[in-house]
Every structure is written in C-alpha cells, then in structure tokens.
C-alpha cells in the first residue's frame, strides 16, 4: 500500500527537484514573476516563496518589484538571474579559440577571442584554461563553476571525447577530461551545431517551435541540429545531424570527409570571408561585410553576388532534401549560412524551397539565428549549466554563498 506520508528521503528529493525546476524556469525565461512560477510549476505560493528564498540565499537569483505590471493589486515580485555564479563557454575553431563567461539566462558577461591557426587539442585546452583564468580574474565578484565546449566535430555522448574533428585534425581526443583537469572544475563537450541548435531553441529563433532544423555554418564546415516533436534527434551514439555531408553534387569537389560534393565542400565560409577581404571575422562581422558588399555591387553578376548566388543554390538543394525528409516547422540558419541568406536576393530566397514537395514545404519558415555570433558560446554554456541547475544548492552550499550575501 502506498505510504501517504513522505519519508525524509522523499522530501529531500522533491525539494531538490523543485529548486531545480524554479531555477530552470528563471534561467530559460531570463526572469519570471513569482505568480508565473506558481502557475507554471503547479506549486502553492508559500512553497514558491520558500524555494525562491533558498535560491536567493545561495546567490543564484535576486528578487525585485515587477515594474511591467500596471493593473490593480500587489505586483508579483520578479525573480531575476544574477551573475554571482558563472560558467565558462569555449568554442575552438580552425583559426580562433573563442572563450566566454556566461551567466544564468545565457547572457555573455565577458568574451575573448584568441587567434591560433589549427590548434591541437592540447593547445586548445591550454589557451582556453588560461583565458578562463584571465577573465575570472577580471570579474572578482563572480565565481566560475563549470565549463562547456562546443566542438566542430563528432563528440561522444557521455564522456565528451572528440572522436573526429576532420578540419582540426583531431581524433579520439579526451577533450572534456583534459579541460576538467586544467580548470579543476566539471567540464563537458558536445558538437557545436547541436549546441547552437539548443541555444536557438531556448533563447533564439527556434523558441516555441516543436520541429526545427538548425544548420550551423562555421570555419570547420556545416553541421546540423534536428529537433522533432520538441526532442533533439541525436542518433544512436550522438552523431546525428551531419547535414554538411549531404551530397548535393556527386561529381563535385572532394570534401574533408573523403566523399565528393558534400554541402560543406561547396558552401565554405572561407569563400565568403575571402570575397569580402576579411581574415578572422566573427559571424556578425562577416554578416555585415557581406551585405555591404552585395549592396555596393548592386548587380547579381558582381563577384561577391555571384558567390552568394552559387552558394545559396547548393544550400537550396540540401534544404530541399531535409525538408522532404523531416517536414520541419522552422529552419534556423546560423553562422555564415545566416550571412549567406541575408545577403541573398529576395527572389533567390523565395525560390530556395521551390523544388521541395509543395505540401511539405508550404509552411516552413526559414529564419536566421537570433543569437548571431554568440550562439555557440551560449549553447556551450547550456551544457555547463545542466549539472548546476539540476542540483543548485548541492553545488553551492550556503557557506560558499554566504560571502556574497548582500
Ligand atoms: Zn563530406
């Protein structure tokens, strides 16, 4: 017969789960009223008040009056994130190691890009650990608790081992473990496109959509994140979504993977950066430069416009296949694919799904990533937040938080 009274163990587990649920909602919505917490979590007001109090005492959140309410009655206090606890987000690429400190709510507090040509995994760990320490020292009011890495390659679920990052030349690199040792804190790693997809779904252009196809374009190629019915599709070992290696031209040029005519071989970021004459632009800089160049040409046959047109043509072939396969509600383009899309003519964009099956393609919305050049870092931070949000008061006991009480 089920026991109607909770045992102490149950109570602790329920409380931990509730604390985690409150923190998760404050994080994802970047602030939420107590009234909304009560409604969303189905808990009573005094329980929510108690849980929020615990999170305030541990330095995770603050409370302030909700200024947005103008109706009658007492305004519900707004529970907001604070940046007492941070995570480190790392994105090693072909020419740069991008490092940021990220607060709850996915806000970038500090960011530093270090230019290194084709870093080895050991160099990437060394540079990342040094930059994390430098940025931490510049933010003495905060403490970095964990790290997440977005890797342009195939990363094994579970231990964060990079099985293969073809363009970086990494094979079977225990990246998460090395970083854990170098930083002395929990560290996790995952595929960059999967993390970009997660960031856009939580905070960006994928919000509210149940079936989303995210395409990430970067210096190392093109990856994908697939979400079907609200769940990420990872494949049997976590390697699903390699849209960059869809064949769009079987007689095409060789790809780093060994096959021919892959999407990423025909739509390289380097061709766009060379066309606008920039050496190490981040995605926002590339986006602005490409639009400016196309506008300045004012002619579809101009050199930059021709490259844009050709690349959009190859991208459209890939999109046709994936739309027919997955029937997504939304397609989100990130990195140089976003820049490519925005630099393309309205006619070319409108024709991009013209050859997909009409019934599948009719309601698909194509959008550019809302988080721009920050999407992979915010995604990497999500990976680091997972363990902290799951058990916030265990990670930060009261004595550790005490110093920050104000
Ligand atoms: Zn390939």
mmCIF file of C-alpha atoms and ligand atoms in Angstrom:
data_model
loop_
_atom_site.group_PDB
_atom_site.id
_atom_site.type_symbol
_atom_site.label_atom_id
_atom_site.label_comp_id
_atom_site.label_asym_id
_atom_site.label_seq_id
_atom_site.Cartn_x
_atom_site.Cartn_y
_atom_site.Cartn_z
ATOM 1 C CA UNK A 1 0.000 0.000 0.000
ATOM 2 C CA UNK A 2 1.457 3.403 -0.891
ATOM 3 C CA UNK A 3 2.546 5.460 2.076
ATOM 4 C CA UNK A 4 0.687 8.761 2.234
ATOM 5 C CA UNK A 5 3.424 10.382 4.304
ATOM 6 C CA UNK A 6 6.720 11.303 2.692
ATOM 7 C CA UNK A 7 9.833 9.812 4.155
ATOM 8 C CA UNK A 8 12.701 12.286 4.805
ATOM 9 C CA UNK A 9 14.492 10.963 1.724
ATOM 10 C CA UNK A 10 11.472 11.663 -0.483
ATOM 11 C CA UNK A 11 11.164 15.161 0.936
ATOM 12 C CA UNK A 12 14.790 15.936 0.128
ATOM 13 C CA UNK A 13 14.429 14.601 -3.404
ATOM 14 C CA UNK A 14 11.201 16.528 -4.016
ATOM 15 C CA UNK A 15 12.742 19.722 -2.658
ATOM 16 C CA UNK A 16 15.806 19.317 -4.866
ATOM 17 C CA UNK A 17 13.605 18.725 -7.888
ATOM 18 C CA UNK A 18 11.504 21.799 -7.099
ATOM 19 C CA UNK A 19 14.546 24.028 -6.581
ATOM 20 C CA UNK A 20 15.901 22.807 -9.893
ATOM 21 C CA UNK A 21 12.552 23.450 -11.648
ATOM 22 C CA UNK A 22 12.374 27.026 -10.313
ATOM 23 C CA UNK A 23 15.964 27.793 -11.289
ATOM 24 C CA UNK A 24 15.490 26.224 -14.715
ATOM 25 C CA UNK A 25 12.467 28.424 -15.445
ATOM 26 C CA UNK A 26 14.187 31.605 -14.237
ATOM 27 C CA UNK A 27 17.135 30.666 -16.461
ATOM 28 C CA UNK A 28 15.179 29.862 -19.608
ATOM 29 C CA UNK A 29 12.852 32.870 -19.352
ATOM 30 C CA UNK A 30 15.601 35.209 -18.164
ATOM 31 C CA UNK A 31 13.488 36.237 -15.213
ATOM 32 C CA UNK A 32 9.955 35.308 -14.184
ATOM 33 C CA UNK A 33 7.413 36.550 -11.634
ATOM 34 C CA UNK A 34 6.577 34.520 -8.554
ATOM 35 C CA UNK A 35 2.993 34.361 -9.843
ATOM 36 C CA UNK A 36 4.172 32.830 -13.130
ATOM 37 C CA UNK A 37 6.338 30.334 -11.244
ATOM 38 C CA UNK A 38 3.323 29.321 -9.167
ATOM 39 C CA UNK A 39 1.246 28.784 -12.301
ATOM 40 C CA UNK A 40 3.918 27.067 -14.391
ATOM 41 C CA UNK A 41 5.091 24.639 -11.714
ATOM 42 C CA UNK A 42 1.728 23.922 -10.085
ATOM 43 C CA UNK A 43 3.060 24.648 -6.592
ATOM 44 C CA UNK A 44 1.426 26.856 -3.993
ATOM 45 C CA UNK A 45 2.566 30.399 -3.266
ATOM 46 C CA UNK A 46 4.238 29.681 0.033
ATOM 47 C CA UNK A 47 6.231 26.785 -1.448
ATOM 48 C CA UNK A 48 7.396 29.020 -4.308
ATOM 49 C CA UNK A 49 8.271 31.755 -1.780
ATOM 50 C CA UNK A 50 10.330 29.287 0.225
ATOM 51 C CA UNK A 51 12.136 27.879 -2.844
ATOM 52 C CA UNK A 52 12.938 31.344 -4.186
ATOM 53 C CA UNK A 53 14.228 32.303 -0.723
ATOM 54 C CA UNK A 54 16.616 29.361 -0.744
ATOM 55 C CA UNK A 55 17.914 30.282 -4.212
ATOM 56 C CA UNK A 56 18.373 33.929 -3.142
ATOM 57 C CA UNK A 57 20.328 32.815 -0.060
ATOM 58 C CA UNK A 58 22.576 30.655 -2.232
ATOM 59 C CA UNK A 59 23.363 33.533 -4.577
ATOM 60 C CA UNK A 60 21.563 32.181 -7.668
ATOM 61 C CA UNK A 61 18.763 34.737 -8.091
ATOM 62 C CA UNK A 62 17.545 38.119 -6.880
ATOM 63 C CA UNK A 63 14.066 39.474 -6.439
ATOM 64 C CA UNK A 64 12.730 42.877 -7.380
ATOM 65 C CA UNK A 65 9.382 44.529 -7.937
ATOM 66 C CA UNK A 66 7.810 43.699 -11.283
ATOM 67 C CA UNK A 67 7.690 47.086 -12.998
ATOM 68 C CA UNK A 68 5.819 45.787 -16.025
ATOM 69 C CA UNK A 69 2.517 45.270 -14.184
ATOM 70 C CA UNK A 70 0.143 48.200 -14.317
ATOM 71 C CA UNK A 71 -3.063 46.501 -13.185
ATOM 72 C CA UNK A 72 -4.683 46.605 -9.772
ATOM 73 C CA UNK A 73 -3.403 44.615 -6.822
ATOM 74 C CA UNK A 74 0.025 43.988 -5.492
ATOM 75 C CA UNK A 75 2.609 43.332 -8.228
ATOM 76 C CA UNK A 76 4.163 39.887 -8.062
ATOM 77 C CA UNK A 77 7.898 40.057 -7.306
ATOM 78 C CA UNK A 78 10.089 39.362 -10.304
ATOM 79 C CA UNK A 79 12.694 36.638 -9.811
ATOM 80 C CA UNK A 80 15.762 37.505 -11.874
ATOM 81 C CA UNK A 81 19.122 35.894 -12.529
ATOM 82 C CA UNK A 82 22.277 37.344 -11.039
ATOM 83 C CA UNK A 83 25.877 36.882 -12.070
ATOM 84 C CA UNK A 84 27.352 35.647 -8.811
ATOM 85 C CA UNK A 85 27.854 32.189 -10.383
ATOM 86 C CA UNK A 86 29.064 31.852 -13.949
ATOM 87 C CA UNK A 87 30.098 29.138 -16.363
ATOM 88 C CA UNK A 88 32.877 29.150 -18.952
ATOM 89 C CA UNK A 89 31.963 28.545 -22.598
ATOM 90 C CA UNK A 90 34.606 27.524 -25.104
ATOM 91 C CA UNK A 91 34.497 27.152 -28.894
ATOM 92 C CA UNK A 92 37.754 26.059 -30.560
ATOM 93 C CA UNK A 93 37.794 26.667 -34.312
ATOM 94 C CA UNK A 94 40.223 26.462 -37.234
ATOM 95 C CA UNK A 95 41.642 29.935 -36.659
ATOM 96 C CA UNK A 96 40.390 31.072 -33.258
ATOM 97 C CA UNK A 97 39.642 29.917 -29.737
ATOM 98 C CA UNK A 98 36.567 31.747 -28.521
ATOM 99 C CA UNK A 99 36.044 31.842 -24.747
ATOM 100 C CA UNK A 100 33.276 33.491 -22.726
ATOM 101 C CA UNK A 101 31.929 33.678 -19.211
ATOM 102 C CA UNK A 102 28.175 33.241 -19.259
ATOM 103 C CA UNK A 103 25.606 33.961 -16.561
ATOM 104 C CA UNK A 104 22.298 32.275 -15.852
ATOM 105 C CA UNK A 105 19.846 33.263 -18.549
ATOM 106 C CA UNK A 106 22.531 32.726 -21.218
ATOM 107 C CA UNK A 107 23.940 36.245 -21.037
ATOM 108 C CA UNK A 108 27.571 36.670 -22.051
ATOM 109 C CA UNK A 109 29.396 38.559 -19.291
ATOM 110 C CA UNK A 110 32.845 38.571 -20.914
ATOM 111 C CA UNK A 111 34.307 37.195 -24.127
ATOM 112 C CA UNK A 112 37.800 36.896 -25.592
ATOM 113 C CA UNK A 113 38.881 35.560 -28.988
ATOM 114 C CA UNK A 114 42.443 34.245 -29.297
ATOM 115 C CA UNK A 115 43.730 33.703 -32.814
ATOM 116 C CA UNK A 116 45.540 30.373 -33.253
ATOM 117 C CA UNK A 117 45.883 28.554 -36.581
ATOM 118 C CA UNK A 118 44.666 24.951 -36.460
ATOM 119 C CA UNK A 119 45.210 24.422 -32.726
ATOM 120 C CA UNK A 120 45.942 20.935 -31.452
ATOM 121 C CA UNK A 121 43.559 19.711 -28.736
ATOM 122 C CA UNK A 122 46.307 20.258 -26.144
ATOM 123 C CA UNK A 123 46.833 23.853 -27.329
ATOM 124 C CA UNK A 124 43.086 24.496 -27.307
ATOM 125 C CA UNK A 125 42.864 23.276 -23.692
ATOM 126 C CA UNK A 126 45.898 25.304 -22.649
ATOM 127 C CA UNK A 127 44.669 28.540 -24.277
ATOM 128 C CA UNK A 128 41.095 28.068 -23.051
ATOM 129 C CA UNK A 129 42.188 27.399 -19.459
ATOM 130 C CA UNK A 130 44.453 30.455 -19.464
ATOM 131 C CA UNK A 131 41.723 32.731 -20.871
ATOM 132 C CA UNK A 132 39.138 31.408 -18.396
ATOM 133 C CA UNK A 133 41.523 32.271 -15.553
ATOM 134 C CA UNK A 134 42.193 35.743 -17.026
ATOM 135 C CA UNK A 135 38.506 36.537 -17.481
ATOM 136 C CA UNK A 136 37.710 35.190 -13.994
ATOM 137 C CA UNK A 137 40.357 37.471 -12.501
ATOM 138 C CA UNK A 138 38.710 40.432 -14.262
ATOM 139 C CA UNK A 139 35.357 39.542 -12.609
ATOM 140 C CA UNK A 140 36.264 39.010 -8.959
ATOM 141 C CA UNK A 141 32.622 39.374 -7.837
ATOM 142 C CA UNK A 142 31.751 36.138 -9.632
ATOM 143 C CA UNK A 143 32.874 32.530 -9.431
ATOM 144 C CA UNK A 144 33.119 30.214 -12.430
ATOM 145 C CA UNK A 145 31.665 26.820 -11.525
ATOM 146 C CA UNK A 146 31.842 24.655 -14.659
ATOM 147 C CA UNK A 147 32.800 24.682 -18.330
ATOM 148 C CA UNK A 148 31.212 23.605 -21.609
ATOM 149 C CA UNK A 149 32.846 23.237 -25.028
ATOM 150 C CA UNK A 150 31.245 23.469 -28.489
ATOM 151 C CA UNK A 151 33.369 21.343 -30.826
ATOM 152 C CA UNK A 152 33.252 21.429 -34.646
ATOM 153 C CA UNK A 153 33.311 17.639 -34.841
ATOM 154 C CA UNK A 154 31.822 14.383 -33.649
ATOM 155 C CA UNK A 155 31.764 14.171 -29.859
ATOM 156 C CA UNK A 156 30.915 11.027 -27.924
ATOM 157 C CA UNK A 157 27.934 11.470 -25.635
ATOM 158 C CA UNK A 158 28.762 10.708 -22.031
ATOM 159 C CA UNK A 159 32.469 11.455 -21.744
ATOM 160 C CA UNK A 160 32.945 14.387 -24.155
ATOM 161 C CA UNK A 161 35.656 12.607 -26.130
ATOM 162 C CA UNK A 162 36.129 14.140 -29.598
ATOM 163 C CA UNK A 163 36.032 11.121 -31.907
ATOM 164 C CA UNK A 164 36.718 13.126 -35.039
ATOM 165 C CA UNK A 165 37.100 16.795 -35.919
ATOM 166 C CA UNK A 166 38.328 16.431 -39.534
ATOM 167 C CA UNK A 167 39.357 20.004 -40.265
ATOM 168 C CA UNK A 168 41.100 20.493 -36.918
ATOM 169 C CA UNK A 169 42.789 17.107 -37.415
ATOM 170 C CA UNK A 170 41.617 15.846 -34.012
ATOM 171 C CA UNK A 171 40.894 12.165 -33.499
ATOM 172 C CA UNK A 172 39.949 10.484 -30.208
ATOM 173 C CA UNK A 173 40.860 13.453 -28.043
ATOM 174 C CA UNK A 174 39.554 13.231 -24.448
ATOM 175 C CA UNK A 175 38.807 16.964 -24.510
ATOM 176 C CA UNK A 176 36.343 17.248 -21.616
ATOM 177 C CA UNK A 177 38.632 15.262 -19.339
ATOM 178 C CA UNK A 178 41.691 17.362 -20.227
ATOM 179 C CA UNK A 179 39.776 20.563 -19.597
ATOM 180 C CA UNK A 180 38.418 19.235 -16.298
ATOM 181 C CA UNK A 181 41.994 18.672 -15.159
ATOM 182 C CA UNK A 182 43.289 22.007 -16.463
ATOM 183 C CA UNK A 183 40.492 24.041 -14.862
ATOM 184 C CA UNK A 184 39.779 21.953 -11.787
ATOM 185 C CA UNK A 185 36.022 22.089 -12.374
ATOM 186 C CA UNK A 186 33.376 19.987 -14.135
ATOM 187 C CA UNK A 187 33.662 20.207 -17.933
ATOM 188 C CA UNK A 188 31.583 18.772 -20.761
ATOM 189 C CA UNK A 189 31.831 18.857 -24.556
ATOM 190 C CA UNK A 190 29.392 18.346 -27.418
ATOM 191 C CA UNK A 191 29.000 19.008 -31.138
ATOM 192 C CA UNK A 192 28.838 22.734 -31.952
ATOM 193 C CA UNK A 193 25.766 22.533 -34.182
ATOM 194 C CA UNK A 194 23.841 20.543 -31.556
ATOM 195 C CA UNK A 195 24.672 23.244 -29.018
ATOM 196 C CA UNK A 196 23.867 26.084 -31.409
ATOM 197 C CA UNK A 197 20.534 24.403 -32.029
ATOM 198 C CA UNK A 198 19.909 24.161 -28.307
ATOM 199 C CA UNK A 199 20.784 27.834 -27.750
ATOM 200 C CA UNK A 200 18.488 28.993 -30.550
ATOM 201 C CA UNK A 201 15.661 26.786 -29.302
ATOM 202 C CA UNK A 202 15.953 28.064 -25.740
ATOM 203 C CA UNK A 203 16.706 31.750 -26.284
ATOM 204 C CA UNK A 204 16.616 32.490 -30.025
ATOM 205 C CA UNK A 205 14.905 31.905 -33.366
ATOM 206 C CA UNK A 206 13.704 28.381 -32.527
ATOM 207 C CA UNK A 207 11.663 29.367 -29.471
ATOM 208 C CA UNK A 208 8.172 27.923 -29.435
ATOM 209 C CA UNK A 209 8.671 25.594 -32.424
ATOM 210 C CA UNK A 210 8.340 21.831 -31.965
ATOM 211 C CA UNK A 211 10.112 20.657 -35.141
ATOM 212 C CA UNK A 212 13.196 22.622 -36.026
ATOM 213 C CA UNK A 213 16.105 22.073 -38.313
ATOM 214 C CA UNK A 214 19.142 24.098 -37.359
ATOM 215 C CA UNK A 215 22.070 24.460 -39.764
ATOM 216 C CA UNK A 216 25.318 25.789 -38.397
ATOM 217 C CA UNK A 217 27.956 27.191 -40.726
ATOM 218 C CA UNK A 218 31.474 27.727 -39.388
ATOM 219 C CA UNK A 219 35.152 27.747 -40.421
ATOM 220 C CA UNK A 220 35.228 23.959 -39.894
ATOM 221 C CA UNK A 221 32.219 23.283 -42.076
ATOM 222 C CA UNK A 222 28.485 22.822 -41.710
ATOM 223 C CA UNK A 223 26.691 20.875 -39.014
ATOM 224 C CA UNK A 224 23.093 20.404 -38.047
ATOM 225 C CA UNK A 225 20.816 20.067 -35.083
ATOM 226 C CA UNK A 226 17.489 18.339 -35.586
ATOM 227 C CA UNK A 227 14.571 18.707 -33.192
ATOM 228 C CA UNK A 228 11.462 16.630 -33.788
ATOM 229 C CA UNK A 229 8.384 16.952 -31.579
ATOM 230 C CA UNK A 230 10.397 19.038 -29.126
ATOM 231 C CA UNK A 231 13.186 16.487 -28.711
ATOM 232 C CA UNK A 232 16.708 16.705 -30.121
ATOM 233 C CA UNK A 233 17.496 13.857 -32.502
ATOM 234 C CA UNK A 234 20.945 12.636 -31.514
ATOM 235 C CA UNK A 235 21.219 9.265 -33.226
ATOM 236 C CA UNK A 236 22.364 6.036 -31.600
ATOM 237 C CA UNK A 237 25.691 7.454 -30.349
ATOM 238 C CA UNK A 238 25.083 11.212 -30.555
ATOM 239 C CA UNK A 239 26.410 11.876 -34.070
ATOM 240 C CA UNK A 240 23.172 12.667 -35.945
ATOM 241 C CA UNK A 241 22.661 15.858 -37.927
ATOM 242 C CA UNK A 242 25.764 15.965 -40.152
ATOM 243 C CA UNK A 243 23.919 17.938 -42.798
ATOM 244 C CA UNK A 244 27.225 19.359 -44.060
ATOM 245 C CA UNK A 245 27.995 15.967 -45.557
ATOM 246 C CA UNK A 246 24.753 15.638 -47.508
ATOM 247 C CA UNK A 247 25.714 15.041 -51.117
ATOM 248 C CA UNK A 248 24.500 17.925 -53.252
ATOM 249 C CA UNK A 249 26.735 17.214 -56.271
ATOM 250 C CA UNK A 250 28.038 13.639 -56.623
ATOM 251 C CA UNK A 251 30.555 14.816 -59.258
ATOM 252 C CA UNK A 252 31.617 17.742 -57.092
ATOM 253 C CA UNK A 253 34.890 18.557 -55.389
ATOM 254 C CA UNK A 254 36.395 16.402 -52.644
ATOM 255 C CA UNK A 255 35.299 17.006 -49.071
ATOM 256 C CA UNK A 256 37.463 16.664 -45.938
ATOM 257 C CA UNK A 257 35.403 13.585 -45.048
ATOM 258 C CA UNK A 258 36.659 11.704 -48.125
ATOM 259 C CA UNK A 259 33.406 11.882 -50.110
ATOM 260 C CA UNK A 260 32.634 14.222 -53.010
ATOM 261 C CA UNK A 261 30.254 17.120 -53.468
ATOM 262 C CA UNK A 262 29.242 17.486 -49.830
ATOM 263 C CA UNK A 263 27.304 20.637 -48.913
ATOM 264 C CA UNK A 264 30.134 21.969 -46.744
ATOM 265 C CA UNK A 265 32.697 21.498 -49.503
ATOM 266 C CA UNK A 266 30.562 23.560 -51.878
ATOM 267 C CA UNK A 267 29.467 26.207 -49.367
ATOM 268 C CA UNK A 268 32.674 27.054 -47.483
ATOM 269 C CA UNK A 269 32.809 30.018 -45.117
ATOM 270 C CA UNK A 270 36.329 30.775 -46.366
ATOM 271 C CA UNK A 271 34.993 31.675 -49.828
ATOM 272 C CA UNK A 272 32.756 34.338 -48.292
ATOM 273 C CA UNK A 273 35.419 35.768 -45.957
ATOM 274 C CA UNK A 274 37.862 35.918 -48.912
ATOM 275 C CA UNK A 275 35.235 37.589 -51.099
ATOM 276 C CA UNK A 276 34.839 40.429 -48.589
ATOM 277 C CA UNK A 277 38.567 40.510 -47.762
ATOM 278 C CA UNK A 278 38.367 39.755 -44.034
ATOM 279 C CA UNK A 279 40.887 37.491 -42.276
ATOM 280 C CA UNK A 280 39.243 36.414 -38.998
ATOM 281 C CA UNK A 281 35.758 37.934 -38.871
ATOM 282 C CA UNK A 282 33.282 36.668 -36.317
ATOM 283 C CA UNK A 283 29.868 35.833 -37.754
ATOM 284 C CA UNK A 284 28.372 39.256 -37.068
ATOM 285 C CA UNK A 285 31.282 40.991 -38.849
ATOM 286 C CA UNK A 286 31.015 38.640 -41.829
ATOM 287 C CA UNK A 287 27.258 39.196 -42.000
ATOM 288 C CA UNK A 288 27.622 42.984 -42.082
ATOM 289 C CA UNK A 289 30.506 42.935 -44.608
ATOM 290 C CA UNK A 290 28.718 40.558 -46.970
ATOM 291 C CA UNK A 291 25.523 42.601 -47.053
ATOM 292 C CA UNK A 292 27.508 45.765 -47.599
ATOM 293 C CA UNK A 293 29.484 44.202 -50.487
ATOM 294 C CA UNK A 294 26.373 42.876 -52.231
ATOM 295 C CA UNK A 295 24.591 46.207 -51.836
ATOM 296 C CA UNK A 296 27.630 48.066 -53.147
ATOM 297 C CA UNK A 297 27.762 45.818 -56.224
ATOM 298 C CA UNK A 298 24.063 46.274 -56.864
ATOM 299 C CA UNK A 299 24.306 43.651 -59.596
ATOM 300 C CA UNK A 300 23.672 39.909 -59.383
ATOM 301 C CA UNK A 301 26.645 39.242 -61.664
ATOM 302 C CA UNK A 302 29.147 41.078 -59.443
ATOM 303 C CA UNK A 303 31.923 38.905 -57.980
ATOM 304 C CA UNK A 304 30.602 38.758 -54.406
ATOM 305 C CA UNK A 305 26.964 38.471 -55.503
ATOM 306 C CA UNK A 306 27.878 35.576 -57.819
ATOM 307 C CA UNK A 307 29.486 33.613 -54.981
ATOM 308 C CA UNK A 308 26.456 34.294 -52.776
ATOM 309 C CA UNK A 309 24.127 33.129 -55.529
ATOM 310 C CA UNK A 310 26.099 29.958 -56.232
ATOM 311 C CA UNK A 311 26.347 29.033 -52.539
ATOM 312 C CA UNK A 312 22.628 29.646 -51.982
ATOM 313 C CA UNK A 313 21.957 27.324 -54.927
ATOM 314 C CA UNK A 314 23.846 24.458 -53.253
ATOM 315 C CA UNK A 315 22.246 25.205 -49.889
ATOM 316 C CA UNK A 316 18.801 25.100 -51.516
ATOM 317 C CA UNK A 317 19.444 21.578 -52.826
ATOM 318 C CA UNK A 318 20.319 20.420 -49.298
ATOM 319 C CA UNK A 319 17.314 22.200 -47.791
ATOM 320 C CA UNK A 320 15.013 20.524 -50.304
ATOM 321 C CA UNK A 321 16.205 17.097 -49.158
ATOM 322 C CA UNK A 322 15.931 17.761 -45.455
ATOM 323 C CA UNK A 323 12.540 19.455 -45.762
ATOM 324 C CA UNK A 324 11.209 16.473 -47.676
ATOM 325 C CA UNK A 325 12.712 14.134 -45.091
ATOM 326 C CA UNK A 326 11.691 15.901 -41.881
ATOM 327 C CA UNK A 327 8.827 18.291 -42.662
ATOM 328 C CA UNK A 328 10.106 20.839 -40.128
ATOM 329 C CA UNK A 329 8.103 23.791 -38.892
ATOM 330 C CA UNK A 330 11.126 26.072 -38.885
ATOM 331 C CA UNK A 331 14.630 26.135 -40.337
ATOM 332 C CA UNK A 332 17.196 28.239 -38.498
ATOM 333 C CA UNK A 333 20.411 29.200 -40.268
ATOM 334 C CA UNK A 334 23.466 30.102 -38.194
ATOM 335 C CA UNK A 335 26.970 31.401 -38.867
ATOM 336 C CA UNK A 336 27.969 32.017 -42.474
ATOM 337 C CA UNK A 337 24.736 30.396 -43.645
ATOM 338 C CA UNK A 338 22.831 33.211 -41.916
ATOM 339 C CA UNK A 339 25.109 35.746 -43.592
ATOM 340 C CA UNK A 340 24.595 33.995 -46.941
ATOM 341 C CA UNK A 341 20.822 34.021 -46.518
ATOM 342 C CA UNK A 342 20.661 37.688 -45.575
ATOM 343 C CA UNK A 343 22.941 38.705 -48.453
ATOM 344 C CA UNK A 344 20.832 36.789 -51.000
ATOM 345 C CA UNK A 345 18.167 38.467 -53.096
ATOM 346 C CA UNK A 346 14.531 38.162 -52.058
ATOM 347 C CA UNK A 347 13.808 36.241 -55.281
ATOM 348 C CA UNK A 348 16.566 33.697 -54.668
ATOM 349 C CA UNK A 349 15.421 33.222 -51.075
ATOM 350 C CA UNK A 350 11.811 32.751 -52.157
ATOM 351 C CA UNK A 351 12.924 30.111 -54.690
ATOM 352 C CA UNK A 352 15.058 28.175 -52.217
ATOM 353 C CA UNK A 353 12.395 25.575 -51.441
ATOM 354 C CA UNK A 354 10.701 25.728 -54.865
ATOM 355 C CA UNK A 355 11.667 22.141 -55.656
ATOM 356 C CA UNK A 356 10.691 20.625 -52.315
ATOM 357 C CA UNK A 357 7.395 18.766 -52.271
ATOM 358 C CA UNK A 358 4.782 21.534 -52.062
ATOM 359 C CA UNK A 359 2.805 20.051 -49.172
ATOM 360 C CA UNK A 360 5.935 19.567 -47.077
ATOM 361 C CA UNK A 361 7.440 22.971 -47.802
ATOM 362 C CA UNK A 362 4.368 25.231 -47.661
ATOM 363 C CA UNK A 363 4.512 26.180 -44.007
ATOM 364 C CA UNK A 364 8.258 26.037 -43.398
ATOM 365 C CA UNK A 365 9.690 29.274 -42.053
ATOM 366 C CA UNK A 366 13.367 29.958 -42.693
ATOM 367 C CA UNK A 367 14.994 32.278 -40.175
ATOM 368 C CA UNK A 368 18.480 33.378 -39.281
ATOM 369 C CA UNK A 369 19.905 32.602 -35.847
ATOM 370 C CA UNK A 370 18.799 35.304 -33.407
ATOM 371 C CA UNK A 371 21.856 34.923 -31.184
ATOM 372 C CA UNK A 372 24.282 35.696 -34.020
ATOM 373 C CA UNK A 373 27.961 35.189 -33.233
ATOM 374 C CA UNK A 374 27.164 34.275 -29.620
ATOM 375 C CA UNK A 375 25.011 31.224 -30.325
ATOM 376 C CA UNK A 376 27.701 28.539 -29.947
ATOM 377 C CA UNK A 377 29.065 30.034 -26.734
ATOM 378 C CA UNK A 378 25.560 30.272 -25.273
ATOM 379 C CA UNK A 379 24.976 26.650 -26.346
ATOM 380 C CA UNK A 380 28.256 25.527 -24.770
ATOM 381 C CA UNK A 381 27.224 27.334 -21.583
ATOM 382 C CA UNK A 382 23.923 25.416 -21.562
ATOM 383 C CA UNK A 383 25.927 22.216 -21.366
ATOM 384 C CA UNK A 384 27.779 23.555 -18.329
ATOM 385 C CA UNK A 385 24.576 24.816 -16.684
ATOM 386 C CA UNK A 386 22.894 21.392 -16.894
ATOM 387 C CA UNK A 387 24.594 19.890 -13.835
ATOM 388 C CA UNK A 388 24.394 23.115 -11.833
ATOM 389 C CA UNK A 389 20.695 23.690 -12.441
ATOM 390 C CA UNK A 390 19.940 20.039 -11.690
ATOM 391 C CA UNK A 391 21.205 20.427 -8.138
ATOM 392 C CA UNK A 392 21.850 24.090 -7.301
ATOM 393 C CA UNK A 393 22.153 24.021 -3.515
ATOM 394 C CA UNK A 394 24.315 20.905 -3.582
ATOM 395 C CA UNK A 395 26.749 22.612 -5.978
ATOM 396 C CA UNK A 396 26.785 25.818 -3.931
ATOM 397 C CA UNK A 397 26.329 25.106 -0.219
ATOM 398 C CA UNK A 398 25.240 28.018 1.991
ATOM 399 C CA UNK A 399 28.686 28.635 3.480
ATOM 400 C CA UNK A 400 30.092 29.131 -0.059
ATOM 401 C CA UNK A 401 27.281 31.506 -0.967
ATOM 402 C CA UNK A 402 27.477 33.352 2.345
ATOM 403 C CA UNK A 403 30.288 35.652 1.308
ATOM 404 C CA UNK A 404 28.085 37.076 -1.419
ATOM 405 C CA UNK A 405 25.023 37.788 0.737
ATOM 406 C CA UNK A 406 24.064 41.418 0.434
HETATM 407 ZN ZN1 LIG B 1 31.841 15.472 -46.550
#
